[in-house]
Coordinates of C-alpha atoms in Angstrom, one line a residue:
Chain A
X19 CA 32.7 5.0 18.3
X20 CA 34.8 2.7 21.4
X21 CA 32.7 0.7 23.8
X22 CA 32.2 2.9 27.1
X23 CA 30.5 5.5 25.8
X24 CA 28.9 7.8 28.2
X25 CA 25.5 8.9 26.3
X26 CA 22.4 10.1 27.6
X27 CA 19.1 9.3 26.9
X28 CA 16.3 11.1 27.1
X29 CA 12.5 10.0 26.8
X30 CA 13.1 5.9 27.8
X31 CA 9.3 4.6 27.1
X32 CA 8.6 2.1 25.4
X33 CA 11.1 2.8 22.3
X34 CA 13.5 4.4 24.4
X35 CA 13.7 1.4 26.4
X36 CA 14.6 -1.2 24.4
X37 CA 16.5 1.0 22.4
X38 CA 18.4 2.4 25.2
X39 CA 18.9 -1.7 26.5
X40 CA 20.7 -2.2 23.6
X41 CA 23.1 0.7 24.7
X42 CA 23.9 -0.8 28.4
X43 CA 24.4 -4.8 26.7
X44 CA 27.2 -3.5 24.5
X45 CA 28.8 -1.9 27.0
X46 CA 28.5 2.4 27.6
X47 CA 27.6 4.5 30.5
X48 CA 24.1 5.2 30.0
X49 CA 22.6 8.5 32.0
X50 CA 19.0 8.4 31.6
X51 CA 15.7 11.1 31.9
X52 CA 12.2 10.7 31.0
X53 CA 9.0 12.1 31.8
X54 CA 7.9 9.6 34.1
X55 CA 10.4 7.9 36.0
X56 CA 8.7 4.7 37.0
X57 CA 9.2 4.3 32.9
X58 CA 13.1 4.3 33.4
X59 CA 13.3 1.8 36.4
X60 CA 13.9 -0.9 34.3
X61 CA 16.9 0.9 32.7
X62 CA 18.4 1.8 36.3
X63 CA 18.4 -1.4 37.5
X64 CA 20.8 -2.6 34.4
X65 CA 23.1 0.5 35.4
X66 CA 22.4 3.9 33.9
X67 CA 21.8 6.7 36.0
X68 CA 19.0 8.3 36.5
X69 CA 18.9 12.5 35.9
X70 CA 16.0 15.1 37.2
X71 CA 15.9 16.4 33.3
X72 CA 17.3 16.4 30.3
X73 CA 19.7 19.6 30.0
X74 CA 21.2 17.9 33.8
X75 CA 21.2 14.5 31.8
X76 CA 22.7 16.0 28.9
X77 CA 25.9 17.4 30.8
X78 CA 27.0 13.6 31.6
X79 CA 27.8 12.8 28.0
X80 CA 29.4 12.8 25.3
X81 CA 26.4 11.4 22.9
X82 CA 22.9 12.7 23.7
X83 CA 20.1 10.9 22.3
X84 CA 16.2 11.7 22.2
X85 CA 13.7 9.5 21.4
X86 CA 10.5 11.8 22.8
X87 CA 6.8 12.3 21.4
X88 CA 6.1 15.1 20.3
X89 CA 7.7 18.6 18.1
X90 CA 7.2 20.3 21.5
X91 CA 8.6 18.1 23.7
X92 CA 11.7 18.0 21.2
X93 CA 11.7 21.7 21.5
X94 CA 11.5 21.8 25.0
X95 CA 14.0 19.1 26.2
X96 CA 17.0 21.1 23.6
X97 CA 16.1 24.8 23.0
X98 CA 13.9 25.2 26.9
X99 CA 15.5 26.9 29.9
X100 CA 18.3 24.7 31.4
X101 CA 17.8 22.2 28.3
X102 CA 20.4 19.9 26.3
X103 CA 21.8 22.8 23.8
X104 CA 22.1 24.9 27.1
X105 CA 23.9 22.4 28.9
X106 CA 26.1 19.9 26.4
X107 CA 29.9 20.4 26.8
X108 CA 31.8 21.8 23.6
X109 CA 31.4 19.0 20.8
X110 CA 29.1 16.8 22.0
X111 CA 27.0 15.0 19.5
X112 CA 23.2 15.6 19.5
X113 CA 21.1 12.4 17.6
X114 CA 17.3 13.5 17.9
X115 CA 15.8 10.2 17.0
X116 CA 11.9 10.9 18.1
X117 CA 9.7 11.5 14.2
X118 CA 8.8 15.4 14.4
X119 CA 9.6 18.6 12.1
X120 CA 12.0 18.6 9.5
X121 CA 12.3 22.5 10.1
X122 CA 12.7 22.3 14.0
X123 CA 16.0 19.8 12.9
X124 CA 17.3 22.7 11.0
X125 CA 17.0 25.5 13.6
X126 CA 18.5 22.9 16.6
X127 CA 20.9 22.0 13.9
X128 CA 22.0 25.2 13.6
X129 CA 21.8 26.4 17.4
X130 CA 24.1 23.1 17.6
X131 CA 26.4 24.5 15.5
X132 CA 26.6 27.8 17.2
X133 CA 27.4 26.5 20.2
X134 CA 29.8 23.8 19.1
X135 CA 27.6 20.7 19.4
X136 CA 27.0 17.9 16.5
X137 CA 24.2 17.3 15.9
X138 CA 21.1 14.7 13.7
X139 CA 17.9 13.8 12.6
X140 CA 17.7 10.8 12.9
X141 CA 14.1 9.4 13.7
X142 CA 13.5 5.4 13.1
X143 CA 10.9 2.9 11.4
X144 CA 10.3 -0.6 12.4
X145 CA 8.1 0.0 15.8
X146 CA 8.0 -1.4 19.4
X147 CA 9.2 -5.0 17.2
X148 CA 12.0 -3.4 15.9
X149 CA 13.4 -1.4 18.6
X150 CA 13.2 -4.7 20.9
X151 CA 14.9 -6.6 17.7
X152 CA 17.8 -3.9 16.9
X153 CA 16.8 -3.8 13.3
X154 CA 15.2 -0.6 13.2
X155 CA 15.0 1.7 9.8
X156 CA 17.1 5.3 10.9
X157 CA 16.8 7.7 8.7
X158 CA 19.3 10.3 9.5
X159 CA 19.9 14.2 8.4
X160 CA 23.1 16.1 9.5
X161 CA 26.9 16.8 8.2
X162 CA 28.4 13.3 6.7
X163 CA 31.1 13.9 9.9
X164 CA 28.0 13.9 12.5
X165 CA 26.6 10.9 10.8
X166 CA 30.1 8.9 10.7
X167 CA 30.7 9.3 14.4
X168 CA 26.9 8.6 15.5
X169 CA 27.1 5.0 13.3
X170 CA 28.5 2.9 15.8
X171 CA 25.7 3.5 18.2
X172 CA 23.1 3.7 15.8
X173 CA 24.3 0.4 15.3
X174 CA 23.5 -0.6 18.1
X175 CA 19.7 -0.1 17.6
X176 CA 18.9 -0.2 14.0
X177 CA 20.2 -2.2 10.4
X178 CA 19.0 -0.4 7.3
X179 CA 20.9 3.2 8.6
X180 CA 21.1 5.3 6.0
X181 CA 22.2 9.7 5.7
X182 CA 19.7 11.4 3.8
X183 CA 20.7 14.3 3.5
X184 CA 21.3 17.5 5.8
X185 CA 20.1 18.5 8.8
X186 CA 16.0 17.7 9.2
X187 CA 16.4 15.3 5.8
X188 CA 16.3 12.8 7.9
X189 CA 12.6 13.7 9.4
X190 CA 11.6 14.0 5.9
X191 CA 11.9 10.6 4.5
X192 CA 10.0 9.3 7.8
X193 CA 8.1 11.7 6.8
X194 CA 8.1 10.4 2.8
X195 CA 7.2 6.9 5.3
X196 CA 4.9 8.7 7.1
X197 CA 3.2 9.5 4.0
X198 CA 3.3 6.3 2.3
X199 CA 1.5 4.6 5.6
X200 CA -1.3 6.9 6.4
X201 CA -2.3 7.0 2.9
X202 CA -1.3 2.9 2.5
X203 CA -4.1 2.4 5.6
X204 CA -7.3 3.8 3.0
X205 CA -6.6 1.4 0.3
X206 CA -6.5 -1.6 2.4
X207 CA -9.5 -0.5 4.5
X208 CA -11.6 0.6 1.6
X209 CA -10.6 -2.6 0.1
X210 CA -11.7 -4.9 2.9
X211 CA -15.3 -1.9 3.7
X212 CA -15.7 -2.7 0.0
X213 CA -15.4 -6.2 0.0
X214 CA -18.1 -6.7 3.5
X215 CA -20.4 -4.1 2.2
X216 CA -20.9 -6.2 -1.3
X217 CA -21.8 -9.6 1.0
X218 CA -18.1 -11.6 0.7
X219 CA -16.6 -12.4 3.3
X220 CA -13.5 -10.1 3.8
X221 CA -11.1 -12.8 5.2
X222 CA -11.4 -14.6 2.0
X223 CA -11.4 -11.8 0.2
X224 CA -7.9 -10.6 2.1
X225 CA -6.8 -14.6 0.8
X226 CA -7.4 -13.8 -2.5
X227 CA -6.0 -9.9 -2.9
X228 CA -3.2 -9.8 -0.4
X229 CA -0.4 -12.0 -2.4
X230 CA -0.7 -9.7 -5.9
X231 CA -0.3 -6.1 -6.6
X232 CA -2.5 -4.7 -3.9
X233 CA -0.5 -6.2 -0.8
X234 CA 1.3 -4.0 1.0
X235 CA 3.3 -4.6 4.6
X236 CA -0.5 -3.1 6.6
X237 CA -2.8 -5.3 4.2
X238 CA -0.8 -8.2 5.1
X239 CA -0.1 -7.0 9.1
X240 CA -2.9 -4.7 10.0
X241 CA -5.9 -6.3 8.1
X242 CA -6.4 -9.8 9.3
X243 CA -6.2 -7.4 13.1
X244 CA -8.6 -4.8 12.2
X245 CA -11.0 -7.9 10.5
X246 CA -10.9 -9.7 13.8
X247 CA -11.8 -6.5 15.5
X248 CA -8.3 -6.3 16.9
X249 CA -7.8 -2.4 17.5
X250 CA -5.3 -2.8 20.1
X251 CA -2.6 0.1 19.0
X252 CA 1.3 -1.0 17.8
X253 CA 1.0 2.3 16.2
X254 CA -1.3 5.1 18.0
X255 CA -4.4 6.8 15.4
X256 CA -2.9 10.1 18.0
X257 CA 0.3 9.5 17.3
X258 CA -0.6 8.9 12.4
X259 CA -2.4 12.4 13.4
X260 CA 0.5 14.0 14.4
X261 CA 2.6 12.8 11.9
X262 CA 0.1 13.5 9.1
X263 CA 0.0 17.1 10.4
X264 CA 4.0 18.1 10.3
X265 CA 3.9 16.1 6.9
X266 CA 0.9 18.4 5.7
X267 CA 2.6 21.1 7.4
X268 CA 5.6 21.0 5.7
X269 CA 4.7 19.9 2.2
X270 CA 2.8 23.5 2.3
X271 CA 6.1 25.6 3.7
X272 CA 6.9 23.0 -0.1
X273 CA 3.9 24.3 -2.3
X274 CA 3.6 20.5 -2.4
X275 CA 0.3 18.9 -2.8
X276 CA -1.3 16.4 -1.2
X277 CA -4.8 15.1 -2.1
X278 CA -4.3 11.4 -0.8
X279 CA -2.4 12.7 2.6
X280 CA -5.4 15.1 3.5
X281 CA -7.8 12.9 3.0
X282 CA -6.0 10.9 5.6
X283 CA -6.0 13.3 7.7
X284 CA -9.8 14.4 7.4
X285 CA -10.4 10.9 7.7
X286 CA -8.4 9.9 11.1
X287 CA -10.0 13.4 12.0
X288 CA -13.3 11.3 12.3
X289 CA -11.8 8.3 13.4
X290 CA -9.9 11.0 16.4
X291 CA -13.4 12.5 17.4
X292 CA -15.2 8.9 17.5
X293 CA -13.1 8.8 20.9
X294 CA -10.5 6.7 18.7
X295 CA -7.2 8.5 19.7
X296 CA -5.6 5.9 21.4
X297 CA -6.7 2.6 19.6
X298 CA -4.0 0.9 16.7
X299 CA -3.9 2.5 12.8
X300 CA -6.3 -0.1 11.9
X301 CA -8.9 1.3 13.9
X302 CA -9.6 3.3 10.8
X303 CA -11.2 0.3 9.5
X304 CA -13.3 0.7 12.3
X305 CA -14.4 4.1 10.9
X306 CA -16.0 2.6 7.9
X307 CA -18.1 -0.3 9.0
X308 CA -19.0 2.6 11.1
X309 CA -20.8 4.4 8.1
Chain B
X21 CA -13.5 -32.5 -16.8
X22 CA -11.4 -34.3 -19.1
X23 CA -9.1 -33.5 -21.4
X24 CA -10.4 -33.0 -24.4
X25 CA -13.0 -30.6 -23.6
X26 CA -14.4 -28.2 -26.6
X27 CA -13.4 -24.6 -25.0
X28 CA -14.5 -21.5 -26.9
X29 CA -12.1 -18.0 -25.6
X30 CA -13.4 -15.0 -26.6
X31 CA -10.8 -12.3 -26.3
X32 CA -7.3 -13.1 -27.1
X33 CA -5.6 -10.1 -26.5
X34 CA -2.2 -9.9 -24.5
X35 CA -4.2 -12.1 -20.8
X36 CA -6.3 -13.9 -23.4
X37 CA -3.7 -15.5 -25.4
X38 CA -1.4 -16.6 -23.3
X39 CA -4.3 -18.0 -21.3
X40 CA -5.4 -19.9 -24.4
X41 CA -1.9 -21.1 -25.0
X42 CA -2.3 -23.6 -21.6
X43 CA -6.1 -24.4 -22.4
X44 CA -4.8 -26.2 -25.1
X45 CA -1.2 -27.2 -23.7
X46 CA -3.7 -29.2 -21.8
X47 CA -4.7 -31.0 -24.7
X48 CA -8.2 -29.0 -24.8
X49 CA -10.4 -28.0 -28.2
X50 CA -9.8 -24.0 -28.1
X51 CA -12.6 -22.2 -30.4
X52 CA -11.8 -18.2 -30.7
X53 CA -13.0 -15.1 -31.5
X54 CA -11.2 -11.6 -31.2
X55 CA -12.0 -8.6 -32.8
X56 CA -8.8 -8.1 -34.4
X57 CA -7.9 -11.7 -35.6
X58 CA -4.3 -10.8 -36.9
X59 CA -3.3 -11.4 -32.4
X60 CA -5.2 -14.6 -32.5
X61 CA -2.9 -16.6 -35.2
X62 CA -0.3 -17.2 -32.9
X63 CA -3.3 -19.6 -31.1
X64 CA -4.8 -21.0 -34.6
X65 CA -1.0 -21.8 -35.9
X66 CA -1.3 -24.6 -32.5
X67 CA -4.6 -25.3 -33.5
X68 CA -7.3 -23.4 -32.7
X69 CA -10.3 -23.1 -34.8
X70 CA -10.7 -19.7 -35.8
X71 CA -14.8 -18.1 -35.6
X72 CA -16.2 -14.7 -37.0
X73 CA -18.1 -13.9 -34.3
X74 CA -18.5 -14.7 -30.3
X75 CA -21.8 -16.1 -30.5
X76 CA -20.9 -18.9 -33.3
X77 CA -17.2 -20.0 -31.0
X78 CA -19.4 -20.2 -28.1
X79 CA -22.3 -22.8 -30.6
X80 CA -19.7 -25.5 -30.5
X81 CA -18.6 -25.1 -27.2
X82 CA -19.3 -27.2 -23.6
X83 CA -17.4 -24.6 -22.0
X84 CA -17.3 -20.4 -22.6
X85 CA -14.5 -18.2 -22.1
X86 CA -14.6 -14.7 -22.1
X87 CA -11.6 -12.3 -21.8
X88 CA -12.6 -8.9 -22.4
X89 CA -11.7 -5.5 -23.1
X90 CA -14.8 -2.9 -20.7
X91 CA -18.5 -3.6 -19.5
X92 CA -19.7 -2.5 -22.6
X93 CA -17.5 -5.5 -24.7
X94 CA -19.0 -8.1 -22.4
X95 CA -23.0 -6.8 -22.6
X96 CA -22.3 -7.0 -26.4
X97 CA -21.0 -10.7 -26.4
X98 CA -22.9 -12.3 -24.0
X99 CA -26.1 -10.4 -24.4
X100 CA -25.9 -9.0 -27.8
X101 CA -27.9 -10.0 -31.1
X102 CA -26.5 -13.5 -31.8
X103 CA -24.5 -13.4 -28.9
X104 CA -23.2 -16.2 -26.3
X105 CA -26.2 -16.7 -24.4
X106 CA -28.4 -16.8 -27.5
X107 CA -26.0 -19.0 -29.3
X108 CA -25.0 -21.0 -26.6
X109 CA -26.3 -25.6 -26.1
X110 CA -28.3 -25.4 -23.2
X111 CA -26.0 -26.8 -20.2
X112 CA -22.9 -24.9 -21.0
X113 CA -21.1 -23.2 -18.5
X114 CA -20.3 -19.1 -19.3
X115 CA -17.2 -17.8 -17.5
X116 CA -16.8 -14.0 -17.7
X117 CA -13.5 -13.4 -16.5
X118 CA -12.5 -10.0 -18.0
X119 CA -12.8 -7.3 -14.8
X120 CA -16.7 -6.1 -15.5
X121 CA -19.0 -4.4 -13.4
X122 CA -20.8 -7.0 -10.4
X123 CA -24.6 -5.8 -11.2
X124 CA -23.9 -6.6 -15.9
X125 CA -22.5 -10.3 -13.9
X126 CA -25.2 -11.1 -12.0
X127 CA -27.7 -10.0 -14.8
X128 CA -26.0 -12.7 -17.5
X129 CA -26.3 -15.3 -14.1
X130 CA -29.7 -14.9 -14.4
X131 CA -30.3 -14.8 -18.1
X132 CA -28.2 -18.2 -18.7
X133 CA -30.1 -19.6 -15.3
X134 CA -33.7 -18.8 -17.9
X135 CA -31.6 -20.4 -21.0
X136 CA -30.6 -23.4 -18.9
X137 CA -26.9 -22.4 -19.1
X138 CA -24.5 -22.4 -15.5
X139 CA -22.7 -18.4 -15.5
X140 CA -19.5 -17.9 -13.6
X141 CA -17.9 -14.7 -12.8
X142 CA -14.5 -15.3 -12.5
X143 CA -12.0 -12.0 -13.0
X144 CA -8.4 -12.0 -12.3
X145 CA -5.2 -10.3 -11.0
X146 CA -1.3 -11.1 -11.7
X147 CA -1.2 -9.6 -15.0
X148 CA 0.6 -10.5 -18.1
X149 CA 2.9 -12.5 -16.4
X150 CA 0.6 -13.9 -14.2
X151 CA -1.3 -15.0 -17.2
X152 CA 2.0 -16.4 -18.9
X153 CA 3.2 -18.0 -15.5
X154 CA 0.0 -20.0 -15.1
X155 CA -0.7 -18.1 -11.8
X156 CA -3.2 -15.7 -12.3
X157 CA -5.3 -15.2 -9.0
X158 CA -9.2 -15.8 -9.6
X159 CA -12.0 -14.3 -7.8
X160 CA -15.3 -16.1 -9.2
X161 CA -19.0 -16.1 -8.2
X162 CA -21.4 -17.9 -8.5
X163 CA -23.4 -21.7 -7.9
X164 CA -21.1 -23.7 -6.7
X165 CA -21.8 -26.2 -9.0
X166 CA -20.3 -23.9 -11.9
X167 CA -17.6 -23.1 -9.9
X168 CA -16.6 -26.7 -9.5
X169 CA -17.2 -27.4 -13.3
X170 CA -14.5 -24.7 -13.5
X171 CA -12.9 -25.2 -11.9
X172 CA -10.1 -28.3 -13.5
X173 CA -10.1 -25.4 -16.5
X174 CA -9.3 -22.3 -14.5
X175 CA -6.4 -24.4 -12.7
X176 CA -4.8 -24.5 -15.7
X177 CA -4.7 -21.2 -15.6
X178 CA -4.1 -19.4 -12.3
X179 CA -2.9 -20.9 -8.5
X180 CA -5.2 -18.8 -6.1
X181 CA -8.6 -19.5 -7.0
X182 CA -11.7 -18.9 -4.8
X183 CA -15.2 -18.9 -4.5
X184 CA -16.1 -15.3 -3.2
X185 CA -19.8 -15.8 -3.1
X186 CA -23.3 -15.6 -5.8
X187 CA -23.2 -14.0 -9.3
X188 CA -21.0 -11.2 -9.2
X189 CA -19.1 -11.5 -6.2
X190 CA -16.3 -12.5 -8.5
X191 CA -16.2 -9.1 -9.7
X192 CA -16.7 -7.2 -6.3
X193 CA -13.5 -9.1 -5.1
X194 CA -11.6 -7.6 -7.7
X195 CA -13.4 -4.3 -7.1
X196 CA -12.3 -4.6 -3.3
X197 CA -8.4 -5.3 -5.4
X198 CA -8.6 -2.6 -7.2
X199 CA -9.2 -0.1 -4.3
X200 CA -6.3 -1.3 -2.7
X201 CA -4.4 -0.4 -5.8
X202 CA -6.1 2.7 -7.3
X203 CA -5.7 3.8 -3.7
X204 CA -2.1 2.3 -2.7
X205 CA -1.0 4.1 -5.9
X206 CA -1.8 8.1 -4.3
X207 CA 0.4 6.4 -0.9
X208 CA 4.0 5.9 -2.6
X209 CA 3.5 8.4 -4.9
X210 CA 2.6 11.3 -2.7
X211 CA 5.2 9.7 -0.6
X212 CA 8.2 9.9 -2.9
X213 CA 7.1 13.6 -4.7
X214 CA 7.7 14.8 -1.1
X215 CA 11.1 13.0 -1.0
X216 CA 11.9 14.4 -4.6
X217 CA 10.4 18.2 -3.5
X218 CA 12.0 18.1 0.2
X219 CA 15.4 17.6 -2.2
X220 CA 16.0 14.3 -0.9
X221 CA 17.5 11.5 -3.2
X222 CA 13.9 9.2 -3.9
X223 CA 16.0 6.5 -4.8
X224 CA 17.7 6.1 -1.4
X225 CA 14.6 7.2 0.5
X226 CA 12.6 4.6 -1.6
X227 CA 16.0 1.7 0.2
X228 CA 15.2 3.3 3.2
X229 CA 11.3 3.2 3.6
X230 CA 10.0 0.3 1.1
X231 CA 11.5 -2.9 3.5
X232 CA 8.7 -1.3 7.0
X233 CA 5.3 -0.6 7.2
X234 CA 5.5 2.1 4.5
X235 CA 5.8 -1.0 1.9
X236 CA 3.9 -2.3 -0.6
X237 CA 3.9 -4.7 -3.9
X238 CA 3.3 -1.0 -5.4
X239 CA 6.2 1.5 -4.0
X240 CA 8.4 -2.6 -4.3
X241 CA 7.8 -2.7 -8.0
X242 CA 6.3 0.6 -10.3
X243 CA 8.3 2.7 -7.9
X244 CA 11.7 2.5 -9.1
X245 CA 9.9 2.3 -12.5
X246 CA 8.5 5.9 -12.1
X247 CA 11.9 7.2 -10.7
X248 CA 13.9 6.3 -13.4
X249 CA 11.0 7.3 -15.3
X250 CA 9.9 4.2 -17.0
X251 CA 6.0 4.7 -17.7
X252 CA 5.4 2.1 -19.9
X253 CA 2.6 0.1 -19.5
X254 CA 2.2 -3.0 -16.5
X255 CA -1.0 -1.8 -16.4
X256 CA -2.5 0.2 -18.6
X257 CA -3.9 4.1 -17.7
X258 CA -7.1 3.5 -18.7
X259 CA -8.1 0.6 -17.4
X260 CA -7.3 1.3 -14.3
X261 CA -9.2 4.5 -14.6
X262 CA -12.5 1.7 -16.1
X263 CA -12.1 0.1 -12.6
X264 CA -12.1 2.6 -11.1
X265 CA -15.3 3.8 -12.4
X266 CA -17.2 0.2 -11.8
X267 CA -16.2 0.1 -8.1
X268 CA -16.9 3.7 -8.2
X269 CA -20.8 3.3 -9.8
X270 CA -20.6 -0.2 -7.7
X271 CA -20.2 1.9 -3.8
X272 CA -22.7 4.5 -4.8
X273 CA -24.7 1.5 -5.3
X274 CA -24.3 0.2 -2.1
X275 CA -24.4 3.2 -0.1
X276 CA -20.8 3.2 0.8
X277 CA -18.4 6.0 0.8
X278 CA -15.5 5.6 -0.1
X279 CA -13.2 9.3 -0.2
X280 CA -9.6 7.6 -0.7
X281 CA -11.2 6.2 -3.8
X282 CA -12.7 9.1 -5.0
X283 CA -9.7 10.7 -4.1
X284 CA -7.5 8.0 -7.3
X285 CA -10.8 9.0 -9.5
X286 CA -9.5 12.5 -9.9
X287 CA -6.1 11.8 -10.0
X288 CA -6.6 9.6 -12.7
X289 CA -8.7 12.4 -14.1
X290 CA -6.2 14.4 -14.2
X291 CA -3.5 11.8 -15.6
X292 CA -5.5 11.6 -18.0
X293 CA -6.2 15.2 -19.3
X294 CA -2.5 14.7 -19.2
X295 CA -2.5 12.0 -22.1
X296 CA -1.3 9.8 -20.5
X297 CA -4.6 7.0 -20.7
X298 CA -1.9 4.7 -22.8
X299 CA 0.8 4.4 -19.8
X300 CA 1.2 3.0 -16.6
X301 CA -0.7 3.6 -13.4
X302 CA 3.1 4.7 -12.3
X303 CA 2.0 7.9 -14.7
X304 CA 0.5 8.7 -11.0
X305 CA 4.4 9.7 -10.0
X306 CA 4.4 11.6 -13.1
X307 CA 1.6 14.0 -11.8
X308 CA 3.1 14.6 -9.3
X309 CA 6.6 15.5 -10.3
X310 CA 4.9 17.8 -12.8
X311 CA 2.5 19.8 -10.4

């Protein structure tokens, strides 16, 4: 992919803004759209062109990237009237980086193929910091040719980039990631809640257990925040709930029983009922402490 | 604690043998007992003295260390007729390093105090490798004076050594560790089982997810073994089941609800029913694959 590729980027929230910034810095021509125009302003100041809809931005581009909120946003942006599939020019490469449904990814891929377009699902992990530092993990699904074509652009945003299989495989891989995250959250929350209830100093317990077989990224990074009462969102409760919902639906479709994930679903439902949807996922610890 | 302390070490299995070895190397006088004498033979060859019972070994020592299998073994060795409490000389320091019940630890501590003895519970994590390399994590409960007295000896076997609180606190801390381990096992097993069921290459998925927010010691160290079909025990299914049982009983006693741990209990029950008690804890993955 030569420099100066014309790229439409739809969804310039916290993640999308950083990612788009890297694409601009590398000399690409950016066409952006976002539900709230104001959030795109720093990119417009940096030279990106604003468009009133996803379809309109897509019509200007060789490559269309989406980074949206929920599967319904993805569905509407791609399949809605005047949307990306309707407006993109023949031969264009579509890359959905939203964490979304594997089945929707397959449907978009089939529709895209029927219209002479290439599609990839390529959700990411690494959060806002990974996006800012261009070291996202990117998990792709689609045809190898589409993946090869996307790779130079994806490489501007991430580091650990792999084609996991055909359309939907990127989303499936991301679901595997989210399953490990969601259930892993229960692991350390119950450990520290137990320690607290037993009258121990949870911070001292953390220092004893986080470096060994009980250790995890989440225990190391989220445990201390939760113990300090810091529930500010790195990753929102409402978003882990979305992902758990997609993964459970997908597992059900495949006839796979996931009791740990079902337990996480129920617990995060209770976190949500407590009114903590806008807190970070470590708010699960708060639930245990409040029981 | 000067060199040449007379130490009784009860329980010279895989862990105990390595630990006793370090104590001998440091110039202490070791008195050992084990259910199976044969397992103590390398230590006897290295200069330790054999005794026919825990109580008999304890009668010779200034410090008594136990590293046994189950709480019932601990109870019998300490509280049984002619056991450690009955035979130890006044002023002796007792250190139970078995992973055992916090309530039993408190009971032993009280009995010990009544007999003019000092007692610590000091279970460990780090496994056979940690024991061999003298870098166990040691989680202690008891009086600060007893802890200070034990520290020079514990330092010969471990590195991250902390007094977590009064009698039983070491066991409580170890339970927190085991809760995180047991529930964390579900996290990565369900993630990789999902990936496999979705038709992805679980090893490629592992490479994408293990370095980020889904990452854990277990995913990194046990995931690849499970994917290769290697279920050889690092830590036995029967032992995680024992620990889950102690932690659930203890949580119930404290009125704490731990749905994730209850889920782990049920899953490892199924692993056990499958006949895999003698496999490593990563056999949980095999359960998901066999569903």
